Amino acid sequence: MGQHQHWAVYIANNSDKEGFIERLLSSPPPEFELLKGKRGALFSTLALLPFIEEEARHDAKILTSHTAQSLLSFSSGERKKALLGYVLEIQPDFIILDNPWDNLDSAYQKELREILHSVSKDTSLVQLLARKIDILAFIKIYYRLQGSELIAEESATHVSDPSPTRWADQPLPEAIEAIPSPGELLVQCRNISVRYGNRPILHSINWDIHINEFWQLSGPNGSGKSTLLTMITGDNTKAYGQELTIFGQKKGSGESVWDIKKKIGYFTPTMTDRFSGYHSLQNMLLSGLVDSVGLYVQPSEIQLRVAREWLRLIGIYEKRDCNFHDLSMGNQRLIMCARAMIKHPPLLILDEPTAGLDDESAALFVSLVNKMAAESRSAILFVSHREEPGLKPQLEFRLEMSDQGSTGRVIRQR
């Protein structure tokens, strides 16, 4: 047995991933005997949270000491790059790689594979992965984490092909009432340019989003996707003074952030952290109708009917009174997607919605998004670094980096 052993552990949406990571770092199970008494480090979005909190509370810049920019203002991919630099600097005996490719663009994924291949010569690696295509080629020992139980696998391709047929013959539930839209043109960007200090982010962006269009927003880490999204949602002050028109109103002409947000459905996986209370699945959907975190009003009969139609569509009606946090990650994402769409907003934004999902759950999610695009008038903006099999956007807006900031290019899909 070599001095530097490497393992792959397949995780599904019912796996106790966090418990397993804790065990590896404190008291490794017998299958990982070689790691006992060794010092481990975690490369994961989970590991970023303490650094973000420390920076926010005490202005302690651990991962970003080389820049004036805060960790919170980094894109998700840039944060992971900063974390990797820190993990390699402290030289642990082993590294846990939790879905390492999530949030990373294809160019950096390739670079990271080369980095990890080099690191593997001196450091043991434990790769936790949800997608079969993501496995590191040099790993030859495989396990599957079922709940909290480790099960040995003989090959690297045990994951079955997904068959997302759950809602094939069911119509998309209709909205209770239409949200008024100022016309076909929802978002208009004209020569949008953004800088943070001396760093150019966006350069002369021109982009129109019309009702009933299905877009994918793509681009390398740090290309400005998050900046552009937050300008559209009203969360970024860089939008003021720009030629940016949202739902018929030029930015800065008197509209409130609430005026914008009530016309946008939005979901990103970090949103689930906001729902820390004991919310039933039915109440989670109902809260989307009133734009609240939790439900604090008595729903009407028609609101209850629409929420139950969505629960039937995504196949978990029988769990309507269950706690949201008791669901698998895959079903949580379906609920949050339905919650964002329940009002049929003019614009639906899905920001890295499949990050961390296993193959089957990601395919289910993608098929639901395709259905919403086909059976509604909502414009959909899907943001992802991963080319999701089966996703059917009509258009792609690709950010391409340059010394002056990222420029944008429209690509029509076949």
mmCIF file of C-alpha atoms in Angstrom:
data_model
loop_
_atom_site.group_PDB
_atom_site.id
_atom_site.type_symbol
_atom_site.label_atom_id
_atom_site.label_comp_id
_atom_site.label_asym_id
_atom_site.label_seq_id
_atom_site.Cartn_x
_atom_site.Cartn_y
_atom_site.Cartn_z
ATOM 1 C CA MET A 1 0.000 0.000 0.000
ATOM 2 C CA GLY A 2 1.505 3.312 -1.102
ATOM 3 C CA GLN A 3 2.388 6.045 1.330
ATOM 4 C CA HIS A 4 0.014 8.481 -0.353
ATOM 5 C CA GLN A 5 -3.302 6.739 -0.856
ATOM 6 C CA HIS A 6 -6.174 8.423 -2.688
ATOM 7 C CA TRP A 7 -9.895 7.736 -2.434
ATOM 8 C CA ALA A 8 -13.083 8.714 -4.269
ATOM 9 C CA VAL A 9 -16.357 8.784 -2.368
ATOM 10 C CA TYR A 10 -19.563 9.094 -4.393
ATOM 11 C CA ILE A 11 -22.188 11.171 -2.642
ATOM 12 C CA ALA A 12 -25.873 11.377 -3.452
ATOM 13 C CA ASN A 13 -28.425 13.816 -2.138
ATOM 14 C CA ASN A 14 -29.246 11.538 0.800
ATOM 15 C CA SER A 15 -25.604 11.251 1.894
ATOM 16 C CA ASP A 16 -24.544 12.610 5.279
ATOM 17 C CA LYS A 17 -21.697 14.507 3.667
ATOM 18 C CA GLU A 18 -21.051 16.982 6.466
ATOM 19 C CA GLY A 19 -20.989 14.217 9.085
ATOM 20 C CA PHE A 20 -18.566 12.208 6.955
ATOM 21 C CA ILE A 21 -16.258 15.206 6.496
ATOM 22 C CA GLU A 22 -16.263 15.784 10.257
ATOM 23 C CA ARG A 23 -15.335 12.125 10.850
ATOM 24 C CA LEU A 24 -12.479 12.268 8.358
ATOM 25 C CA LEU A 25 -11.013 15.349 10.025
ATOM 26 C CA SER A 26 -11.391 14.114 13.618
ATOM 27 C CA SER A 27 -11.544 10.323 13.755
ATOM 28 C CA PRO A 28 -11.319 8.655 10.326
ATOM 29 C CA PRO A 29 -13.315 5.420 9.837
ATOM 30 C CA PRO A 30 -11.437 2.091 9.381
ATOM 31 C CA GLU A 31 -11.532 2.410 5.591
ATOM 32 C CA PHE A 32 -9.309 5.491 5.976
ATOM 33 C CA GLU A 33 -6.931 4.043 8.578
ATOM 34 C CA LEU A 34 -3.953 5.724 6.929
ATOM 35 C CA LEU A 35 -5.366 9.144 7.808
ATOM 36 C CA LYS A 36 -5.489 8.571 11.563
ATOM 37 C CA GLY A 37 -3.333 11.062 13.416
ATOM 38 C CA LYS A 38 -2.824 13.058 10.222
ATOM 39 C CA ARG A 39 -3.655 16.726 9.712
ATOM 40 C CA GLY A 40 -6.375 17.312 7.147
ATOM 41 C CA ALA A 41 -7.724 20.339 5.285
ATOM 42 C CA LEU A 42 -11.044 20.879 3.533
ATOM 43 C CA PHE A 43 -11.394 22.324 0.028
ATOM 44 C CA SER A 44 -15.107 23.064 -0.101
ATOM 45 C CA THR A 45 -17.614 25.892 -0.235
ATOM 46 C CA LEU A 46 -18.448 24.789 3.335
ATOM 47 C CA ALA A 47 -14.918 25.750 4.406
ATOM 48 C CA LEU A 48 -15.347 29.289 3.059
ATOM 49 C CA LEU A 49 -18.087 30.323 5.490
ATOM 50 C CA PRO A 50 -15.839 30.811 8.580
ATOM 51 C CA PHE A 51 -13.416 32.953 6.544
ATOM 52 C CA ILE A 52 -16.256 35.129 5.231
ATOM 53 C CA GLU A 53 -17.666 35.582 8.764
ATOM 54 C CA GLU A 54 -14.237 36.372 10.234
ATOM 55 C CA GLU A 55 -13.629 38.992 7.576
ATOM 56 C CA ALA A 56 -17.068 40.558 8.078
ATOM 57 C CA ARG A 57 -16.880 40.648 11.892
ATOM 58 C CA HIS A 58 -13.208 41.449 12.529
ATOM 59 C CA ASP A 59 -11.903 42.604 9.144
ATOM 60 C CA ALA A 60 -9.445 39.703 9.299
ATOM 61 C CA LYS A 61 -8.405 39.109 5.699
ATOM 62 C CA ILE A 62 -6.956 35.594 5.708
ATOM 63 C CA LEU A 63 -7.664 34.392 2.175
ATOM 64 C CA THR A 64 -7.579 37.832 0.543
ATOM 65 C CA SER A 65 -4.621 39.540 2.234
ATOM 66 C CA HIS A 66 -3.139 40.194 -1.229
ATOM 67 C CA THR A 67 -6.021 42.439 -2.306
ATOM 68 C CA ALA A 68 -8.197 45.254 -0.974
ATOM 69 C CA GLN A 69 -11.285 43.451 -2.265
ATOM 70 C CA SER A 70 -13.380 41.589 0.317
ATOM 71 C CA LEU A 71 -13.945 37.844 0.086
ATOM 72 C CA LEU A 72 -17.690 38.435 -0.003
ATOM 73 C CA SER A 73 -17.318 40.559 -3.141
ATOM 74 C CA PHE A 74 -15.439 37.766 -4.937
ATOM 75 C CA SER A 75 -17.294 35.484 -7.324
ATOM 76 C CA SER A 76 -17.882 31.942 -6.052
ATOM 77 C CA GLY A 77 -15.111 30.651 -8.310
ATOM 78 C CA GLU A 78 -12.625 33.296 -7.169
ATOM 79 C CA ARG A 79 -13.340 32.391 -3.544
ATOM 80 C CA LYS A 80 -12.511 28.757 -4.248
ATOM 81 C CA LYS A 81 -9.261 29.767 -5.941
ATOM 82 C CA ALA A 82 -8.307 31.812 -2.865
ATOM 83 C CA LEU A 83 -9.167 28.882 -0.593
ATOM 84 C CA LEU A 84 -7.044 26.496 -2.650
ATOM 85 C CA GLY A 85 -4.048 28.805 -2.313
ATOM 86 C CA TYR A 86 -4.505 28.820 1.467
ATOM 87 C CA VAL A 87 -4.952 25.035 1.697
ATOM 88 C CA LEU A 88 -1.784 24.384 -0.307
ATOM 89 C CA GLU A 89 0.151 26.958 1.730
ATOM 90 C CA ILE A 90 -0.553 25.230 5.073
ATOM 91 C CA GLN A 91 0.672 21.877 3.633
ATOM 92 C CA PRO A 92 -1.757 19.409 5.260
ATOM 93 C CA ASP A 93 -1.150 15.633 5.272
ATOM 94 C CA PHE A 94 -4.394 15.077 3.378
ATOM 95 C CA ILE A 95 -6.975 17.185 1.579
ATOM 96 C CA ILE A 96 -10.705 16.551 1.312
ATOM 97 C CA LEU A 97 -11.935 17.729 -2.081
ATOM 98 C CA ASP A 98 -15.669 18.363 -1.831
ATOM 99 C CA ASN A 99 -17.091 18.580 -5.381
ATOM 100 C CA PRO A 100 -13.951 20.530 -6.350
ATOM 101 C CA TRP A 101 -15.131 21.543 -9.844
ATOM 102 C CA ASP A 102 -18.340 23.273 -8.708
ATOM 103 C CA ASN A 103 -18.378 27.034 -9.481
ATOM 104 C CA LEU A 104 -15.167 26.803 -11.532
ATOM 105 C CA ASP A 105 -14.922 27.627 -15.230
ATOM 106 C CA SER A 106 -13.668 24.971 -17.664
ATOM 107 C CA ALA A 107 -10.204 26.534 -18.042
ATOM 108 C CA TYR A 108 -9.574 26.546 -14.292
ATOM 109 C CA GLN A 109 -11.033 23.052 -13.917
ATOM 110 C CA LYS A 110 -8.329 21.830 -16.284
ATOM 111 C CA GLU A 111 -5.676 23.779 -14.387
ATOM 112 C CA LEU A 112 -6.946 22.435 -11.062
ATOM 113 C CA ARG A 113 -6.740 18.835 -12.323
ATOM 114 C CA GLU A 114 -3.070 19.430 -13.151
ATOM 115 C CA ILE A 115 -2.439 21.044 -9.746
ATOM 116 C CA LEU A 116 -4.068 18.137 -7.904
ATOM 117 C CA HIS A 117 -2.162 15.572 -9.948
ATOM 118 C CA SER A 118 1.055 17.254 -8.818
ATOM 119 C CA VAL A 119 -0.143 17.578 -5.198
ATOM 120 C CA SER A 120 -1.105 13.874 -5.126
ATOM 121 C CA LYS A 121 2.557 12.865 -5.222
ATOM 122 C CA ASP A 122 3.100 14.237 -1.697
ATOM 123 C CA THR A 123 -0.398 14.517 -0.194
ATOM 124 C CA SER A 124 -3.273 12.053 0.210
ATOM 125 C CA LEU A 125 -6.540 13.149 -1.417
ATOM 126 C CA VAL A 126 -10.135 12.207 -0.641
ATOM 127 C CA GLN A 127 -12.430 13.312 -3.452
ATOM 128 C CA LEU A 128 -16.143 13.631 -2.659
ATOM 129 C CA LEU A 129 -18.074 13.816 -5.911
ATOM 130 C CA ALA A 130 -21.666 13.818 -7.079
ATOM 131 C CA ARG A 131 -21.037 13.568 -10.845
ATOM 132 C CA LYS A 132 -19.369 10.491 -12.324
ATOM 133 C CA ILE A 133 -17.567 12.554 -14.964
ATOM 134 C CA ASP A 134 -15.707 14.520 -12.264
ATOM 135 C CA ILE A 135 -13.467 11.755 -10.885
ATOM 136 C CA LEU A 136 -9.720 12.304 -10.828
ATOM 137 C CA ALA A 137 -8.121 9.763 -13.151
ATOM 138 C CA PHE A 138 -5.373 8.705 -10.730
ATOM 139 C CA ILE A 139 -7.807 7.624 -7.983
ATOM 140 C CA LYS A 140 -8.362 3.859 -7.914
ATOM 141 C CA ILE A 141 -10.221 3.231 -4.625
ATOM 142 C CA TYR A 142 -13.960 3.960 -4.654
ATOM 143 C CA TYR A 143 -16.695 4.146 -2.052
ATOM 144 C CA ARG A 144 -20.299 5.262 -2.031
ATOM 145 C CA LEU A 145 -21.710 7.165 0.946
ATOM 146 C CA GLN A 146 -25.269 5.950 1.531
ATOM 147 C CA GLY A 147 -26.632 7.993 4.396
ATOM 148 C CA SER A 148 -23.703 7.705 6.813
ATOM 149 C CA GLU A 149 -22.655 4.217 5.633
ATOM 150 C CA LEU A 150 -19.617 3.657 3.413
ATOM 151 C CA ILE A 151 -20.099 1.011 0.722
ATOM 152 C CA ALA A 152 -17.172 -0.218 -1.381
ATOM 153 C CA GLU A 153 -17.477 0.189 -5.147
ATOM 154 C CA GLU A 154 -15.573 -1.807 -7.742
ATOM 155 C CA SER A 155 -15.487 0.802 -10.486
ATOM 156 C CA ALA A 156 -15.634 4.532 -11.090
ATOM 157 C CA THR A 157 -18.835 4.420 -13.138
ATOM 158 C CA HIS A 158 -21.464 3.069 -10.780
ATOM 159 C CA VAL A 159 -23.824 6.043 -11.161
ATOM 160 C CA SER A 160 -26.912 5.042 -13.139
ATOM 161 C CA ASP A 161 -28.131 7.109 -16.069
ATOM 162 C CA PRO A 162 -30.905 9.482 -14.958
ATOM 163 C CA SER A 163 -34.425 9.173 -16.309
ATOM 164 C CA PRO A 164 -36.287 12.411 -15.515
ATOM 165 C CA THR A 165 -39.892 11.532 -16.385
ATOM 166 C CA ARG A 166 -41.588 12.707 -13.188
ATOM 167 C CA TRP A 167 -43.653 15.516 -14.752
ATOM 168 C CA ALA A 168 -43.785 14.544 -18.414
ATOM 169 C CA ASP A 169 -47.607 14.544 -18.705
ATOM 170 C CA GLN A 170 -48.493 17.185 -16.090
ATOM 171 C CA PRO A 171 -49.104 20.819 -17.087
ATOM 172 C CA LEU A 172 -47.245 23.630 -15.361
ATOM 173 C CA PRO A 173 -49.495 25.211 -12.686
ATOM 174 C CA GLU A 174 -50.791 28.617 -13.739
ATOM 175 C CA ALA A 175 -50.189 31.859 -11.867
ATOM 176 C CA ILE A 176 -52.940 33.158 -9.566
ATOM 177 C CA GLU A 177 -52.702 36.552 -11.252
ATOM 178 C CA ALA A 178 -50.426 37.922 -13.933
ATOM 179 C CA ILE A 179 -47.608 40.219 -12.846
ATOM 180 C CA PRO A 180 -47.815 43.283 -15.110
ATOM 181 C CA SER A 181 -44.876 43.647 -17.471
ATOM 182 C CA PRO A 182 -44.010 46.900 -19.294
ATOM 183 C CA GLY A 183 -43.854 45.138 -22.641
ATOM 184 C CA GLU A 184 -41.724 42.548 -24.397
ATOM 185 C CA LEU A 185 -38.354 44.109 -23.416
ATOM 186 C CA LEU A 186 -37.543 43.315 -19.761
ATOM 187 C CA VAL A 187 -33.868 44.291 -19.439
ATOM 188 C CA GLN A 188 -31.842 46.616 -21.646
ATOM 189 C CA CYS A 189 -28.115 47.189 -21.113
ATOM 190 C CA ARG A 190 -26.352 49.836 -23.184
ATOM 191 C CA ASN A 191 -22.585 50.298 -22.940
ATOM 192 C CA ILE A 192 -22.462 49.121 -19.312
ATOM 193 C CA SER A 193 -18.975 49.409 -17.831
ATOM 194 C CA VAL A 194 -17.969 48.653 -14.224
ATOM 195 C CA ARG A 195 -14.732 48.972 -12.274
ATOM 196 C CA TYR A 196 -13.845 48.086 -8.686
ATOM 197 C CA GLY A 197 -11.026 50.468 -7.796
ATOM 198 C CA ASN A 198 -8.394 50.028 -10.502
ATOM 199 C CA ARG A 199 -9.814 46.692 -11.600
ATOM 200 C CA PRO A 200 -12.039 46.737 -14.709
ATOM 201 C CA ILE A 201 -14.872 44.191 -14.514
ATOM 202 C CA LEU A 202 -17.294 44.910 -17.381
ATOM 203 C CA HIS A 203 -16.648 46.844 -20.573
ATOM 204 C CA SER A 204 -19.338 48.213 -22.875
ATOM 205 C CA ILE A 205 -21.950 45.511 -22.238
ATOM 206 C CA ASN A 206 -24.965 45.581 -24.572
ATOM 207 C CA TRP A 207 -27.686 43.030 -23.845
ATOM 208 C CA ASP A 208 -31.459 42.842 -24.246
ATOM 209 C CA ILE A 209 -33.641 40.273 -22.464
ATOM 210 C CA HIS A 210 -37.182 39.857 -23.794
ATOM 211 C CA ILE A 211 -40.185 38.076 -22.362
ATOM 212 C CA ASN A 212 -40.295 34.308 -23.043
ATOM 213 C CA GLU A 213 -36.560 34.025 -23.844
ATOM 214 C CA PHE A 214 -34.416 31.262 -22.325
ATOM 215 C CA TRP A 215 -30.847 32.470 -21.745
ATOM 216 C CA GLN A 216 -27.715 30.895 -20.344
ATOM 217 C CA LEU A 217 -25.204 33.346 -18.852
ATOM 218 C CA SER A 218 -21.639 32.035 -19.050
ATOM 219 C CA GLY A 219 -18.064 33.223 -18.662
ATOM 220 C CA PRO A 220 -14.836 32.522 -16.756
ATOM 221 C CA ASN A 221 -14.501 33.035 -13.014
ATOM 222 C CA GLY A 222 -14.107 36.746 -12.325
ATOM 223 C CA SER A 223 -15.600 37.781 -15.668
ATOM 224 C CA GLY A 224 -18.389 39.761 -13.988
ATOM 225 C CA LYS A 225 -21.392 37.421 -14.060
ATOM 226 C CA SER A 226 -22.258 38.153 -10.421
ATOM 227 C CA THR A 227 -21.778 41.894 -10.973
ATOM 228 C CA LEU A 228 -24.124 41.847 -13.959
ATOM 229 C CA LEU A 229 -26.735 39.784 -12.103
ATOM 230 C CA THR A 230 -26.753 42.061 -9.060
ATOM 231 C CA MET A 231 -27.171 45.103 -11.287
ATOM 232 C CA ILE A 232 -30.264 43.510 -12.826
ATOM 233 C CA THR A 233 -31.734 42.503 -9.455
ATOM 234 C CA GLY A 234 -31.173 45.986 -7.992
ATOM 235 C CA ASP A 235 -28.600 44.884 -5.404
ATOM 236 C CA ASN A 236 -25.570 46.669 -6.871
ATOM 237 C CA THR A 237 -25.041 50.420 -6.608
ATOM 238 C CA LYS A 238 -22.779 50.256 -9.677
ATOM 239 C CA ALA A 239 -26.018 50.248 -11.717
ATOM 240 C CA TYR A 240 -26.656 53.936 -10.970
ATOM 241 C CA GLY A 241 -25.593 56.305 -13.699
ATOM 242 C CA GLN A 242 -25.557 53.506 -16.262
ATOM 243 C CA GLU A 243 -27.718 53.079 -19.355
ATOM 244 C CA LEU A 244 -29.632 50.263 -17.687
ATOM 245 C CA THR A 245 -33.391 49.904 -18.076
ATOM 246 C CA ILE A 246 -35.211 47.237 -16.064
ATOM 247 C CA PHE A 247 -38.901 46.520 -16.620
ATOM 248 C CA GLY A 248 -39.329 49.770 -18.507
ATOM 249 C CA GLN A 249 -37.657 52.041 -15.935
ATOM 250 C CA LYS A 250 -34.201 53.522 -16.310
ATOM 251 C CA LYS A 251 -32.064 52.751 -13.280
ATOM 252 C CA GLY A 252 -32.084 55.696 -10.892
ATOM 253 C CA SER A 253 -35.359 57.152 -12.148
ATOM 254 C CA GLY A 254 -37.195 56.556 -8.890
ATOM 255 C CA GLU A 255 -37.830 52.833 -8.872
ATOM 256 C CA SER A 256 -37.301 50.952 -5.591
ATOM 257 C CA VAL A 257 -35.425 47.678 -5.213
ATOM 258 C CA TRP A 258 -38.782 46.204 -4.202
ATOM 259 C CA ASP A 259 -40.352 47.345 -7.488
ATOM 260 C CA ILE A 260 -37.694 45.310 -9.290
ATOM 261 C CA LYS A 261 -37.626 42.251 -7.025
ATOM 262 C CA LYS A 262 -41.375 41.644 -7.104
ATOM 263 C CA LYS A 263 -41.061 41.013 -10.850
ATOM 264 C CA ILE A 264 -38.095 38.630 -10.496
ATOM 265 C CA GLY A 265 -38.028 35.029 -9.338
ATOM 266 C CA TYR A 266 -34.570 34.195 -8.024
ATOM 267 C CA PHE A 267 -32.824 31.104 -6.740
ATOM 268 C CA THR A 268 -29.245 30.302 -5.831
ATOM 269 C CA PRO A 269 -28.293 27.375 -3.544
ATOM 270 C CA THR A 270 -27.043 29.649 -0.737
ATOM 271 C CA MET A 271 -30.640 30.871 -0.291
ATOM 272 C CA THR A 272 -31.510 27.671 1.572
ATOM 273 C CA ASP A 273 -29.389 28.940 4.494
ATOM 274 C CA ARG A 274 -31.930 31.752 5.017
ATOM 275 C CA PHE A 275 -34.671 29.220 5.711
ATOM 276 C CA SER A 276 -33.239 27.982 8.990
ATOM 277 C CA GLY A 277 -36.595 27.624 10.752
ATOM 278 C CA TYR A 278 -39.053 24.743 10.671
ATOM 279 C CA HIS A 279 -40.918 25.405 7.446
ATOM 280 C CA SER A 280 -43.203 22.826 5.867
ATOM 281 C CA LEU A 281 -42.879 22.227 2.136
ATOM 282 C CA GLN A 282 -46.323 23.691 1.546
ATOM 283 C CA ASN A 283 -45.456 26.840 3.497
ATOM 284 C CA MET A 284 -42.150 27.156 1.630
ATOM 285 C CA LEU A 285 -44.051 27.400 -1.647
ATOM 286 C CA LEU A 286 -46.704 29.697 -0.191
ATOM 287 C CA SER A 287 -43.993 32.070 1.068
ATOM 288 C CA GLY A 288 -42.967 32.553 -2.563
ATOM 289 C CA LEU A 289 -46.369 34.112 -3.231
ATOM 290 C CA VAL A 290 -45.803 36.768 -0.559
ATOM 291 C CA ASP A 291 -42.002 37.107 -0.956
ATOM 292 C CA SER A 292 -41.197 36.306 2.651
ATOM 293 C CA VAL A 293 -38.815 34.007 4.516
ATOM 294 C CA GLY A 294 -41.445 31.827 6.161
ATOM 295 C CA LEU A 295 -45.210 32.192 6.087
ATOM 296 C CA TYR A 296 -46.809 34.598 8.555
ATOM 297 C CA VAL A 297 -50.237 35.134 7.000
ATOM 298 C CA GLN A 298 -53.210 32.847 6.526
ATOM 299 C CA PRO A 299 -53.172 31.636 2.913
ATOM 300 C CA SER A 300 -56.298 31.780 0.775
ATOM 301 C CA GLU A 301 -57.890 28.687 -0.737
ATOM 302 C CA ILE A 302 -56.605 29.563 -4.193
ATOM 303 C CA GLN A 303 -53.056 30.002 -2.844
ATOM 304 C CA LEU A 304 -53.256 26.606 -1.167
ATOM 305 C CA ARG A 305 -54.526 25.038 -4.395
ATOM 306 C CA VAL A 306 -51.655 26.431 -6.479
ATOM 307 C CA ALA A 307 -49.032 25.371 -3.908
ATOM 308 C CA ARG A 308 -50.454 21.826 -3.891
ATOM 309 C CA GLU A 309 -50.453 21.717 -7.692
ATOM 310 C CA TRP A 310 -46.728 22.487 -7.650
ATOM 311 C CA LEU A 311 -46.103 19.815 -5.007
ATOM 312 C CA ARG A 312 -47.940 17.280 -7.154
ATOM 313 C CA LEU A 313 -45.970 18.335 -10.213
ATOM 314 C CA ILE A 314 -42.569 17.814 -8.579
ATOM 315 C CA GLY A 315 -43.743 14.547 -7.040
ATOM 316 C CA ILE A 316 -43.613 15.266 -3.308
ATOM 317 C CA TYR A 317 -47.213 16.173 -2.492
ATOM 318 C CA GLU A 318 -47.389 13.412 0.133
ATOM 319 C CA LYS A 319 -44.564 15.192 2.009
ATOM 320 C CA ARG A 320 -46.288 18.602 2.014
ATOM 321 C CA ASP A 321 -46.293 18.835 5.823
ATOM 322 C CA CYS A 322 -42.694 17.647 6.212
ATOM 323 C CA ASN A 323 -39.881 19.970 7.290
ATOM 324 C CA PHE A 324 -38.006 21.515 4.375
ATOM 325 C CA HIS A 325 -34.635 20.706 5.978
ATOM 326 C CA ASP A 326 -35.567 17.007 6.182
ATOM 327 C CA LEU A 327 -35.638 16.761 2.384
ATOM 328 C CA SER A 328 -32.760 15.550 0.222
ATOM 329 C CA MET A 329 -30.720 18.305 -1.410
ATOM 330 C CA GLY A 330 -32.222 17.423 -4.797
ATOM 331 C CA ASN A 331 -35.803 17.843 -3.582
ATOM 332 C CA GLN A 332 -34.884 21.040 -1.726
ATOM 333 C CA ARG A 333 -33.658 22.507 -5.018
ATOM 334 C CA LEU A 334 -36.883 21.493 -6.793
ATOM 335 C CA ILE A 335 -38.929 23.184 -4.052
ATOM 336 C CA MET A 336 -36.837 26.366 -4.263
ATOM 337 C CA CYS A 337 -37.108 26.428 -8.052
ATOM 338 C CA ALA A 338 -40.895 26.017 -7.831
ATOM 339 C CA ARG A 339 -40.995 28.724 -5.133
ATOM 340 C CA ALA A 340 -39.155 31.144 -7.440
ATOM 341 C CA MET A 341 -41.536 30.339 -10.307
ATOM 342 C CA ILE A 342 -44.858 30.045 -8.455
ATOM 343 C CA LYS A 343 -45.935 33.621 -9.403
ATOM 344 C CA HIS A 344 -44.755 33.209 -13.023
ATOM 345 C CA PRO A 345 -42.486 36.280 -12.721
ATOM 346 C CA PRO A 346 -41.536 38.118 -15.914
ATOM 347 C CA LEU A 347 -37.895 37.161 -15.207
ATOM 348 C CA LEU A 348 -36.634 33.991 -13.485
ATOM 349 C CA ILE A 349 -32.934 33.897 -12.503
ATOM 350 C CA LEU A 350 -31.335 30.559 -11.544
ATOM 351 C CA ASP A 351 -27.770 31.115 -10.319
ATOM 352 C CA GLU A 352 -25.620 27.932 -10.291
ATOM 353 C CA PRO A 353 -28.744 25.948 -9.297
ATOM 354 C CA THR A 354 -27.285 22.472 -9.941
ATOM 355 C CA ALA A 355 -24.004 22.938 -8.021
ATOM 356 C CA GLY A 356 -23.453 19.951 -5.726
ATOM 357 C CA LEU A 357 -26.311 17.856 -7.133
ATOM 358 C CA ASP A 358 -25.779 14.244 -8.176
ATOM 359 C CA ASP A 359 -26.372 13.175 -11.779
ATOM 360 C CA GLU A 360 -29.985 12.109 -11.334
ATOM 361 C CA SER A 361 -31.055 15.143 -9.309
ATOM 362 C CA ALA A 362 -29.351 17.543 -11.725
ATOM 363 C CA ALA A 363 -31.136 15.922 -14.678
ATOM 364 C CA LEU A 364 -34.477 16.238 -12.872
ATOM 365 C CA PHE A 365 -33.813 19.893 -12.130
ATOM 366 C CA VAL A 366 -32.812 20.613 -15.733
ATOM 367 C CA SER A 367 -35.931 18.925 -17.087
ATOM 368 C CA LEU A 368 -38.106 21.058 -14.774
ATOM 369 C CA VAL A 369 -36.389 24.244 -16.008
ATOM 370 C CA ASN A 370 -36.930 23.170 -19.628
ATOM 371 C CA LYS A 371 -40.604 22.601 -18.850
ATOM 372 C CA MET A 372 -40.968 26.058 -17.274
ATOM 373 C CA ALA A 373 -39.347 27.626 -20.334
ATOM 374 C CA ALA A 374 -41.647 25.743 -22.706
ATOM 375 C CA GLU A 375 -44.923 26.283 -20.830
ATOM 376 C CA SER A 376 -44.658 29.827 -19.466
ATOM 377 C CA ARG A 377 -44.044 33.374 -20.667
ATOM 378 C CA SER A 378 -41.284 33.978 -18.116
ATOM 379 C CA ALA A 379 -37.847 34.859 -19.408
ATOM 380 C CA ILE A 380 -35.335 32.473 -17.833
ATOM 381 C CA LEU A 381 -31.697 33.274 -17.088
ATOM 382 C CA PHE A 382 -29.695 30.151 -16.164
ATOM 383 C CA VAL A 383 -26.173 30.716 -14.812
ATOM 384 C CA SER A 384 -23.746 27.802 -14.691
ATOM 385 C CA HIS A 385 -20.129 26.916 -15.375
ATOM 386 C CA ARG A 386 -21.111 23.349 -16.130
ATOM 387 C CA GLU A 387 -22.572 22.366 -19.479
ATOM 388 C CA GLU A 388 -25.654 20.603 -18.175
ATOM 389 C CA PRO A 389 -26.730 17.685 -20.399
ATOM 390 C CA GLY A 390 -30.250 18.231 -21.715
ATOM 391 C CA LEU A 391 -30.508 21.959 -20.906
ATOM 392 C CA LYS A 392 -32.227 23.719 -23.819
ATOM 393 C CA PRO A 393 -31.542 27.481 -23.733
ATOM 394 C CA GLN A 394 -32.357 29.413 -26.900
ATOM 395 C CA LEU A 395 -29.595 31.972 -26.358
ATOM 396 C CA GLU A 396 -26.307 32.336 -24.531
ATOM 397 C CA PHE A 397 -24.742 35.572 -23.303
ATOM 398 C CA ARG A 398 -21.044 34.858 -22.930
ATOM 399 C CA LEU A 399 -18.716 37.191 -21.033
ATOM 400 C CA GLU A 400 -15.181 37.228 -22.451
ATOM 401 C CA MET A 401 -12.408 38.770 -20.371
ATOM 402 C CA SER A 402 -10.043 41.472 -21.626
ATOM 403 C CA ASP A 403 -7.660 44.017 -20.114
ATOM 404 C CA GLN A 404 -10.444 46.611 -20.255
ATOM 405 C CA GLY A 405 -13.017 44.355 -18.579
ATOM 406 C CA SER A 406 -15.293 41.639 -19.917
ATOM 407 C CA THR A 407 -17.181 42.158 -23.127
ATOM 408 C CA GLY A 408 -20.382 40.308 -24.001
ATOM 409 C CA ARG A 409 -21.283 38.113 -26.949
ATOM 410 C CA VAL A 410 -24.710 36.709 -27.886
ATOM 411 C CA ILE A 411 -24.714 33.140 -29.159
ATOM 412 C CA ARG A 412 -27.841 31.580 -30.627
ATOM 413 C CA GLN A 413 -28.250 27.916 -29.753
ATOM 414 C CA ARG A 414 -29.225 25.390 -32.402
#
